[in-house]
mmCIF file of C-alpha atoms in Angstrom:
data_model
loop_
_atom_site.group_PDB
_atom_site.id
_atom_site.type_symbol
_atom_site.label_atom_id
_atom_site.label_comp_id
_atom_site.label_asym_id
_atom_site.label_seq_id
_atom_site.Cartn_x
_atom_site.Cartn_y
_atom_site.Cartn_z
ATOM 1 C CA UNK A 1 0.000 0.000 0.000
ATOM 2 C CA UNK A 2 1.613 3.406 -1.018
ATOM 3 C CA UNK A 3 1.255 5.926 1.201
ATOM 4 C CA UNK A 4 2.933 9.233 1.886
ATOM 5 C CA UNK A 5 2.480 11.232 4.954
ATOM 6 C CA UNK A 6 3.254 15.609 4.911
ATOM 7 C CA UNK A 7 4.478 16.965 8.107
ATOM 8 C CA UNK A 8 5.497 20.027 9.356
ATOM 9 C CA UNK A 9 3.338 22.875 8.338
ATOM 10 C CA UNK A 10 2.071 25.445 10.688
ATOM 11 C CA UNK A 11 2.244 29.096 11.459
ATOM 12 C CA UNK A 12 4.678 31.333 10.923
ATOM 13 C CA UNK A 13 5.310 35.560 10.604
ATOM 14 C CA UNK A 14 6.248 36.866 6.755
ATOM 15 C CA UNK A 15 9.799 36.243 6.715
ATOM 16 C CA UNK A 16 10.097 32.964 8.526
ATOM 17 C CA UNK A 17 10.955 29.641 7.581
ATOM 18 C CA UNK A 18 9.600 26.327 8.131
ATOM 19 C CA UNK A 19 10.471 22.812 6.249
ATOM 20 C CA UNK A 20 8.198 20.384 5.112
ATOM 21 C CA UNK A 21 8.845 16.897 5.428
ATOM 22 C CA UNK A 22 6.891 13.716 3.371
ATOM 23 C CA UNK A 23 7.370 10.215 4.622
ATOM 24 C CA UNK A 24 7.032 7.474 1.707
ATOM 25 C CA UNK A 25 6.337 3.740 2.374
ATOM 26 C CA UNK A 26 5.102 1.267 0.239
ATOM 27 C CA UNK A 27 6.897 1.474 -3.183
ATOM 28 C CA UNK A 28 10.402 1.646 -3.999
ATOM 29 C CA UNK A 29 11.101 5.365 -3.181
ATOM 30 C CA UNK A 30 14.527 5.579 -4.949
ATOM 31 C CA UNK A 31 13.129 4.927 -8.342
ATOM 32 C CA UNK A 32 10.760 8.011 -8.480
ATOM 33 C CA UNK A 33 11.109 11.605 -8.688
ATOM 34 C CA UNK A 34 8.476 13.057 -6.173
ATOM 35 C CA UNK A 35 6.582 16.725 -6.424
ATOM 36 C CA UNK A 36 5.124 19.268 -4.186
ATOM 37 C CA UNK A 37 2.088 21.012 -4.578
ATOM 38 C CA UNK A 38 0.039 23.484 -2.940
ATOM 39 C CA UNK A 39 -3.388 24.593 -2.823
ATOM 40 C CA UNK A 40 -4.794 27.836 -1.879
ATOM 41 C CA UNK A 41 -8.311 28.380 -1.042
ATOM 42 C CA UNK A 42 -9.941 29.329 -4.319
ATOM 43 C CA UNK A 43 -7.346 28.440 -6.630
ATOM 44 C CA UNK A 44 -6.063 25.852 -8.351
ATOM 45 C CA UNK A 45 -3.661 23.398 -7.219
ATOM 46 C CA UNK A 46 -0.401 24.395 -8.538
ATOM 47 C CA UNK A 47 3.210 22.126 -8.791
ATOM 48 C CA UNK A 48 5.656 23.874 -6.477
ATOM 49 C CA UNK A 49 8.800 21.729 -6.832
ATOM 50 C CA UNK A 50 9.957 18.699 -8.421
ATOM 51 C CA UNK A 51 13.076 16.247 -7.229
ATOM 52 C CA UNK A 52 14.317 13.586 -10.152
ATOM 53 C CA UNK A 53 14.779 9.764 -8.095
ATOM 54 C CA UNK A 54 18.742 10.574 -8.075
ATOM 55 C CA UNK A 55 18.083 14.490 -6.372
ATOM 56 C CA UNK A 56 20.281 15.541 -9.026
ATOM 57 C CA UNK A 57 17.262 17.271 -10.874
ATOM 58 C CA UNK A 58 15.405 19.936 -8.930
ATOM 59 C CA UNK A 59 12.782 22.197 -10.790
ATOM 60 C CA UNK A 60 10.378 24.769 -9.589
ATOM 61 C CA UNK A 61 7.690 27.580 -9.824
ATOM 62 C CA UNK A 62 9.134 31.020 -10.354
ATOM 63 C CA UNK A 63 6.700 31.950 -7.540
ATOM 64 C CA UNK A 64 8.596 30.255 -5.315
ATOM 65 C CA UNK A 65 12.576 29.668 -7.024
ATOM 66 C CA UNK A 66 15.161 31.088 -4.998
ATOM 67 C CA UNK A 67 13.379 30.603 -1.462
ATOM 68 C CA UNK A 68 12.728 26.983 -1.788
ATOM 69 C CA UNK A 69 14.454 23.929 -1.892
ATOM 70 C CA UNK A 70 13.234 20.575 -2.543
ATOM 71 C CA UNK A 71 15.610 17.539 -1.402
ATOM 72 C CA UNK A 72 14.901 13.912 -0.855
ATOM 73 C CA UNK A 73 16.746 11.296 1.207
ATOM 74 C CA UNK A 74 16.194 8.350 -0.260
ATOM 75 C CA UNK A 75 17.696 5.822 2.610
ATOM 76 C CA UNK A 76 14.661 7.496 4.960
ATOM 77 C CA UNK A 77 12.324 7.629 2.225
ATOM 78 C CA UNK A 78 11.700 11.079 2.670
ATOM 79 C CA UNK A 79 11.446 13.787 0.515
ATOM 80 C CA UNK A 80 11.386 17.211 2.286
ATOM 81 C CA UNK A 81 10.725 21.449 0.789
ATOM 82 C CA UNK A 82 12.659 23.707 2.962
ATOM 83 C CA UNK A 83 10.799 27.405 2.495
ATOM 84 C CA UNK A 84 12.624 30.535 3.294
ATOM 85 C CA UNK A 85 11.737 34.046 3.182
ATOM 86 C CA UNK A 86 8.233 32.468 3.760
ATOM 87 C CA UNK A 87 4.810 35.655 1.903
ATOM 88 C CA UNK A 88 1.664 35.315 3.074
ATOM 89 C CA UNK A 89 0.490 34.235 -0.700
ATOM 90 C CA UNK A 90 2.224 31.037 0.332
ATOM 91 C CA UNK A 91 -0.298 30.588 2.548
ATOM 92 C CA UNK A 92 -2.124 27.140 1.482
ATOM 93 C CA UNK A 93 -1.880 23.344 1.991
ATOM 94 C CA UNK A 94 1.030 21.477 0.772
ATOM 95 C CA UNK A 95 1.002 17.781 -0.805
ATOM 96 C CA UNK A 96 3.781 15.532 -1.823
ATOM 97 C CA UNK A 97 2.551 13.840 -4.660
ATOM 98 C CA UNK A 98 4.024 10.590 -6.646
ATOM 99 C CA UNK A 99 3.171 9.633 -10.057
ATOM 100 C CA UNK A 100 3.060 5.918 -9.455
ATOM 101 C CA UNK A 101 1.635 4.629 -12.686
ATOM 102 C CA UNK A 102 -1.411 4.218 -13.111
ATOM 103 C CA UNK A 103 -2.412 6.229 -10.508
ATOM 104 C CA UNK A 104 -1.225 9.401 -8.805
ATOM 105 C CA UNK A 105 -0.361 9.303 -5.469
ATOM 106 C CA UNK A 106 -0.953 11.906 -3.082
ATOM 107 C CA UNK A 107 0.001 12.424 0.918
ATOM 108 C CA UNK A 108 -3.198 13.986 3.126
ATOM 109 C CA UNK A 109 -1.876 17.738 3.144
ATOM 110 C CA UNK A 110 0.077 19.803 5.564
ATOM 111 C CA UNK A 111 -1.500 23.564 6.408
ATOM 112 C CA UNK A 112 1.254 26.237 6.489
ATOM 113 C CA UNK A 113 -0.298 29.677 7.191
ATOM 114 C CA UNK A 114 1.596 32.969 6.887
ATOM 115 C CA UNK A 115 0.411 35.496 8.785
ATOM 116 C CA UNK A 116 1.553 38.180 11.279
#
């Protein structure tokens, strides 16, 4: 059974940090590249960051390039999105997501609110 499971999300003041982690079980984690996405409240889920299976690929949204950093460690099966310089537009919930043939696979969400 694949699962994945966010963590880490929370409050924080403009200008903070925080760093997302996403446990994996149930396939064989080194052999996938993994995404993050987010979700706003009356938008459309959007692809933050994407890590090739090796880490040696990292892509992501120009909202976000330069103040995130996607990273995966595949001996803990994790995959984690460190966010610096944290806006309140990235306000929204946060999935790790797996395209696992033939189905996507997505984690439950993790809330990360920016506010003062």
């Amino acid at each position: 059974q694949v699962q994945l499971v966010e963590s880490g999300g929370g409050l924080v003041q403009p200008g903070g940090s925080l760093r997302l982690s996403c446990a994996a079980s149930g396939f064989t984690f080194n052999n996938y590249g993994m995404n993050w996405y987010r979700q706003a409240p009356g938008r459309e889920r959007e692809l933050v960051a994407y890590i090739s299976s090796t880490g040696t690929i990292r892509r992501y949204a120009d909202s976000v390039k330069g103040r995130f950093t996607i990273s995966k460690d595949n001996a803990k099966m994790t995959v984690f999105l460190r966010m610096n310089s944290l806006k309140p537009e990235d306000t929204a919930v946060y999935y790790c997501n797996a395209r696992i043939a033939p189905n996507d696979c997505w984690g439950q969400g993790t809330q990360v609110t920016v506010s003062s």
